[in-house]
XYZ file of C-alpha atoms in Angstrom:
383
model
C -105.442 -101.123 25.439
C -101.851 -100.185 25.070
C -99.302 -102.213 26.781
C -95.522 -101.874 27.264
C -93.611 -105.084 28.024
C -90.306 -104.976 29.779
C -88.415 -107.259 32.090
C -85.052 -108.132 33.816
C -84.137 -104.596 35.093
C -81.634 -106.258 37.541
C -81.404 -103.161 39.631
C -78.064 -103.472 41.554
C -76.188 -105.618 39.162
C -72.566 -104.419 38.354
C -70.819 -104.736 34.992
C -67.254 -106.077 35.599
C -67.150 -104.421 38.915
C -68.673 -101.123 37.659
C -72.091 -99.774 38.989
C -74.905 -99.781 36.479
C -76.996 -97.589 38.802
C -76.707 -94.342 36.812
C -76.972 -96.047 33.382
C -80.186 -97.910 34.411
C -81.728 -94.763 35.691
C -81.243 -93.005 32.340
C -82.678 -95.910 30.386
C -85.714 -96.112 32.778
C -86.264 -92.492 32.146
C -86.379 -93.134 28.459
C -88.888 -95.919 29.062
C -91.059 -93.483 30.833
C -90.793 -91.084 27.873
C -92.216 -93.930 25.810
C -95.023 -94.299 28.206
C -95.894 -90.687 27.863
C -95.529 -90.414 24.232
C -97.265 -93.624 23.263
C -100.162 -93.029 25.631
C -99.508 -96.441 27.264
C -102.095 -97.829 29.616
C -100.185 -100.357 31.516
C -96.430 -101.400 31.865
C -95.607 -105.001 32.505
C -92.388 -106.005 34.171
C -91.865 -109.832 33.818
C -89.578 -110.484 36.706
C -85.979 -109.834 37.910
C -86.798 -106.260 39.046
C -83.732 -106.620 41.395
C -80.563 -108.455 40.897
C -80.537 -109.672 44.555
C -83.079 -111.054 46.975
C -81.657 -108.448 49.423
C -81.250 -105.248 47.520
C -79.788 -102.177 49.127
C -81.946 -99.187 49.958
C -80.538 -97.037 47.006
C -81.879 -99.922 44.730
C -85.417 -99.660 46.056
C -85.292 -95.958 45.304
C -84.340 -96.648 41.709
C -87.458 -98.796 41.431
C -89.580 -96.364 43.320
C -88.603 -93.560 41.117
C -89.210 -95.451 37.908
C -92.689 -96.627 39.110
C -93.553 -93.061 40.238
C -92.523 -91.793 36.779
C -94.697 -94.423 35.164
C -97.727 -93.495 37.035
C -97.183 -89.916 36.544
C -97.069 -90.514 32.761
C -100.552 -92.002 32.970
C -100.001 -95.797 33.024
C -100.427 -98.648 35.651
C -97.785 -101.154 36.480
C -98.059 -104.906 36.632
C -94.997 -106.717 38.088
C -94.123 -110.221 38.890
C -91.003 -111.659 40.489
C -88.111 -113.502 38.927
C -85.457 -115.945 40.244
C -83.188 -113.024 41.335
C -86.082 -111.330 43.487
C -87.248 -112.132 46.703
C -90.964 -112.747 46.187
C -91.766 -111.911 49.709
C -89.825 -108.583 49.714
C -91.073 -107.549 46.279
C -94.711 -108.377 47.182
C -94.696 -106.673 50.504
C -97.642 -104.363 50.948
C -98.680 -105.223 47.437
C -102.310 -104.957 48.413
C -101.892 -101.336 49.455
C -99.668 -100.631 46.308
C -102.473 -101.848 44.010
C -104.628 -99.054 45.131
C -102.185 -96.662 43.503
C -101.964 -98.582 40.348
C -98.942 -100.709 41.046
C -99.952 -104.450 40.943
C -97.338 -106.852 42.247
C -98.049 -110.493 41.641
C -95.591 -112.785 43.469
C -97.500 -115.551 45.168
C -97.731 -118.899 43.421
C -101.040 -119.857 45.039
C -102.590 -116.751 43.441
C -101.610 -117.287 39.810
C -105.172 -117.604 38.925
C -106.209 -114.286 40.492
C -105.747 -111.651 37.875
C -105.405 -107.865 37.937
C -108.395 -106.698 35.829
C -108.113 -103.477 33.997
C -110.941 -102.052 31.850
C -110.773 -100.020 28.673
C -113.542 -98.963 26.222
C -113.632 -102.451 24.774
C -114.080 -104.249 28.140
C -111.917 -105.985 30.617
C -108.321 -107.341 30.274
C -107.270 -109.908 32.714
C -103.519 -109.855 33.709
C -102.109 -113.066 35.225
C -98.790 -113.118 36.888
C -96.701 -116.169 37.142
C -93.589 -115.592 39.236
C -90.544 -117.709 38.962
C -91.680 -121.124 40.125
C -88.935 -123.250 41.763
C -90.633 -126.723 41.941
C -88.970 -127.713 45.331
C -90.348 -124.563 46.948
C -93.839 -124.574 45.714
C -94.889 -128.183 45.499
C -96.222 -128.239 49.151
C -98.734 -125.593 48.068
C -100.279 -128.015 45.638
C -100.672 -131.376 47.225
C -101.364 -134.226 44.873
C -99.591 -132.450 41.834
C -96.359 -133.691 40.536
C -94.092 -130.703 40.410
C -90.496 -131.786 39.697
C -89.669 -129.637 36.728
C -90.384 -126.108 35.623
C -92.333 -127.417 32.810
C -94.688 -129.243 35.273
C -94.836 -126.067 37.515
C -95.777 -123.654 34.559
C -98.064 -126.103 32.980
C -99.973 -126.470 36.298
C -100.093 -122.670 36.747
C -101.388 -122.321 33.175
C -104.061 -124.829 33.800
C -105.294 -122.817 36.789
C -105.314 -119.699 34.715
C -107.184 -121.353 31.969
C -109.865 -122.432 34.380
C -110.328 -119.044 35.765
C -110.253 -117.350 32.280
C -112.943 -119.789 31.201
C -115.291 -118.420 33.971
C -114.470 -114.776 33.562
C -114.326 -114.384 29.761
C -112.735 -111.368 28.074
C -109.219 -110.696 26.949
C -106.138 -111.985 28.898
C -102.534 -111.305 29.180
C -99.993 -113.615 31.111
C -96.576 -112.513 32.704
C -94.177 -115.242 33.352
C -90.475 -115.632 34.329
C -89.043 -118.756 32.889
C -86.697 -120.234 30.374
C -88.951 -121.134 27.421
C -87.698 -123.629 24.732
C -86.619 -122.018 21.487
C -84.462 -119.182 22.791
C -80.538 -119.159 23.469
C -79.402 -117.777 26.785
C -76.355 -115.515 27.020
C -73.789 -116.213 29.654
C -75.368 -113.667 32.028
C -78.336 -115.978 32.721
C -76.796 -117.610 35.739
C -79.056 -120.573 36.117
C -77.640 -123.911 34.989
C -80.184 -125.831 32.705
C -79.448 -129.530 33.348
C -81.086 -132.281 31.345
C -83.730 -129.816 30.212
C -85.329 -129.645 33.656
C -85.691 -125.773 33.480
C -87.073 -125.684 29.926
C -90.685 -124.872 29.349
C -92.338 -125.609 25.860
C -93.694 -122.607 24.211
C -96.942 -124.458 23.555
C -97.797 -124.143 27.294
C -98.640 -120.517 26.699
C -101.156 -120.887 23.901
C -104.548 -119.433 24.244
C -103.941 -115.992 25.455
C -103.891 -112.648 23.777
C -100.447 -111.877 24.742
C -97.627 -113.622 26.858
C -94.901 -111.238 28.350
C -91.958 -113.368 29.307
C -88.897 -112.543 31.338
C -85.560 -114.195 32.162
C -83.673 -114.096 28.760
C -81.835 -110.929 28.298
C -82.214 -110.519 24.559
C -85.357 -109.883 22.900
C -87.024 -112.962 21.236
C -90.384 -113.756 19.436
C -91.233 -117.385 20.117
C -94.791 -116.938 18.745
C -96.530 -113.919 17.384
C -98.107 -113.536 20.918
C -95.317 -115.063 23.044
C -92.253 -112.771 23.269
C -89.259 -111.882 25.520
C -88.434 -108.171 25.836
C -84.922 -108.759 27.134
C -83.055 -106.549 29.669
C -82.984 -102.780 29.326
C -79.107 -102.750 29.630
C -76.332 -104.966 28.351
C -75.011 -107.011 31.240
C -72.585 -109.188 29.429
C -70.146 -108.941 26.249
C -72.033 -111.862 24.907
C -75.017 -109.452 24.430
C -73.060 -106.961 22.488
C -74.820 -105.839 19.346
C -78.182 -106.992 20.669
C -80.819 -104.084 20.717
C -82.166 -102.850 24.051
C -85.914 -101.902 24.180
C -89.533 -102.739 24.926
C -92.381 -104.260 23.043
C -95.403 -101.982 22.512
C -98.464 -104.151 22.335
C -101.813 -102.861 21.042
C -104.614 -105.054 22.380
C -107.711 -104.663 20.067
C -111.442 -105.356 21.018
C -111.162 -108.986 19.845
C -107.826 -109.513 21.729
C -105.755 -109.629 18.466
C -102.429 -107.911 19.433
C -100.363 -105.688 17.161
C -96.789 -105.555 18.425
C -94.021 -103.069 17.671
C -90.526 -102.866 18.985
C -89.433 -99.406 20.681
C -85.680 -98.895 21.142
C -84.143 -97.761 24.492
C -80.769 -95.836 24.478
C -77.549 -97.796 24.865
C -75.588 -95.725 27.401
C -72.267 -97.269 26.506
C -71.572 -99.631 23.632
C -69.979 -102.995 24.181
C -67.138 -104.147 21.726
C -64.578 -106.868 21.532
C -61.298 -105.731 20.068
C -58.787 -108.204 18.779
C -55.175 -107.712 17.745
C -51.721 -107.270 19.134
C -51.322 -104.813 21.822
C -49.476 -102.427 19.725
C -52.295 -102.585 17.058
C -54.892 -101.931 19.797
C -52.963 -98.918 21.110
C -52.053 -97.260 17.893
C -54.504 -98.216 15.080
C -56.825 -95.300 14.119
C -59.730 -97.744 13.324
C -60.209 -98.168 17.045
C -60.591 -94.594 17.725
C -64.419 -94.936 17.787
C -64.224 -97.391 20.598
C -62.251 -95.206 23.017
C -65.467 -94.565 25.144
C -67.041 -98.116 24.762
C -66.884 -100.911 27.159
C -63.984 -102.998 25.681
C -63.209 -106.618 25.934
C -59.738 -107.021 24.458
C -58.238 -110.136 22.925
C -54.502 -109.894 22.520
C -52.945 -111.994 19.845
C -49.138 -111.373 20.807
C -47.152 -114.380 20.872
C -45.899 -113.547 24.324
C -48.343 -112.172 27.006
C -47.659 -108.420 27.146
C -46.448 -107.119 30.463
C -49.003 -104.837 32.294
C -51.496 -105.178 29.264
C -54.592 -104.020 31.047
C -52.981 -100.870 32.411
C -51.633 -99.993 29.053
C -54.882 -100.549 27.236
C -56.886 -98.464 29.744
C -54.773 -95.487 28.825
C -56.420 -95.465 25.549
C -59.670 -97.345 26.428
C -60.558 -96.122 30.025
C -63.546 -98.616 29.991
C -61.594 -101.667 28.997
C -62.732 -104.243 31.663
C -61.940 -107.627 30.247
C -58.663 -109.019 28.784
C -57.828 -112.330 27.199
C -54.563 -113.593 25.737
C -54.995 -115.734 22.545
C -51.787 -115.896 20.583
C -52.102 -116.476 16.993
C -49.572 -119.451 16.951
C -49.753 -122.121 19.594
C -46.922 -124.433 20.270
C -47.652 -128.270 20.121
C -47.260 -129.957 23.510
C -45.440 -133.239 23.041
C -47.335 -134.745 26.015
C -44.100 -135.260 28.078
C -44.060 -133.943 31.652
C -42.354 -130.887 32.614
C -39.798 -132.698 34.711
C -39.024 -134.941 31.733
C -38.435 -132.153 29.375
C -35.926 -130.566 31.838
C -34.004 -133.872 32.540
C -30.356 -133.612 31.496
C -30.457 -129.917 30.617
C -28.215 -127.254 31.931
C -29.150 -124.101 33.793
C -29.355 -121.885 30.686
C -31.586 -124.413 28.896
C -33.824 -124.772 31.998
C -34.230 -120.973 32.077
C -34.942 -120.693 28.318
C -37.269 -123.669 28.327
C -39.369 -122.196 31.204
C -39.668 -118.913 29.197
C -40.602 -120.666 26.110
C -43.299 -122.683 28.069
C -44.984 -119.654 29.653
C -44.722 -117.583 26.476
C -46.070 -120.104 23.996
C -42.783 -120.919 22.316
C -40.916 -117.412 22.676
C -37.632 -117.817 24.281
C -35.391 -115.233 25.949
C -34.372 -112.057 24.248
C -30.779 -111.083 24.021
C -31.028 -108.756 26.925
C -32.755 -111.471 29.054
C -30.224 -114.052 28.064
C -27.393 -111.812 29.288
C -29.305 -111.274 32.583
C -29.809 -115.059 32.922
C -26.051 -115.612 32.254
C -25.158 -113.213 34.863
C -27.427 -114.660 37.496
C -26.172 -118.222 36.807
C -22.509 -117.060 37.022
C -23.135 -115.211 40.254
C -24.838 -118.202 41.839
C -22.002 -120.456 40.591
C -19.342 -118.188 42.096
C -21.263 -118.003 45.436
C -21.479 -121.832 45.567
C -17.746 -122.088 44.781
C -17.027 -119.716 47.636
C -18.695 -121.842 50.224
């Protein structure tokens, strides 16, 4: 059986205020091409189909179009819900959708009720573990201690093991969780405190393949336990990481041969570092003029209107940081103490040095300051 493992579509997510709607549609079209060209039997989506529990109508259309394309290309679909999804909304009418080959597994109490698909070598049982928030599911399993994600996933896997022992045959597990052994990017918005969200990879042993979701970069935890990552880049911390899917060939004995298939990157991400003049004029940055750009300006003083100026050359510059190469040393005295006993000229100059990391007024600025001070002094004297 040929399986395509994907996850974390996050339909509806924006990138620094820009819609990803069109780009995601193009990438999902490429995924459908893989389904057709590789003669895929089933596509697995391991959670976070949507970016919100209440997706807009247009986002449902993206999902519907992708699923329709997968079915037309000859594969069935098995989906589970992630922490960003509403399990209830995603699973609505799942019983009827399964008749068309779209199997949506979102109910915690049904983790041991697999979707069984059959090929020439016999049945393959697909078990779906949605994102299990212990506080929200423990009432479904009275008498079982469920305070951490490890406990929740361990209990789900024990139920699955009991069912598989009775059914026999090959088995695949989909799960949406944070398994130990991978590094999250800053786009995974859940906070892991004290290890309460971590699930040891050993929990997933004993199955022919485990398709994980939640982490946005591909990762191989064990030969048969993998993350596919997201189909799009959703953070500059993911720049340089490939986007794609795992192609899994499940043999008669359950042994899985796994291959990576790339998906297109609609717009590259890059971080550019230098002074604003360097970024605006240096020819080596020509290749990045159509990329998503995060700029780090090293000018000693923060350039005025830096973002607007950068966007003239880099229309897709969406993030700007100021990190001067030379930082002044703070003597730990308070601002009021540093001003005590100083004249007006020194106060103005000191303020500019403070906000510009040690750079005082230019000659022109000094003349303006002197004129302002003189005007104020004359006004006060005339009262």
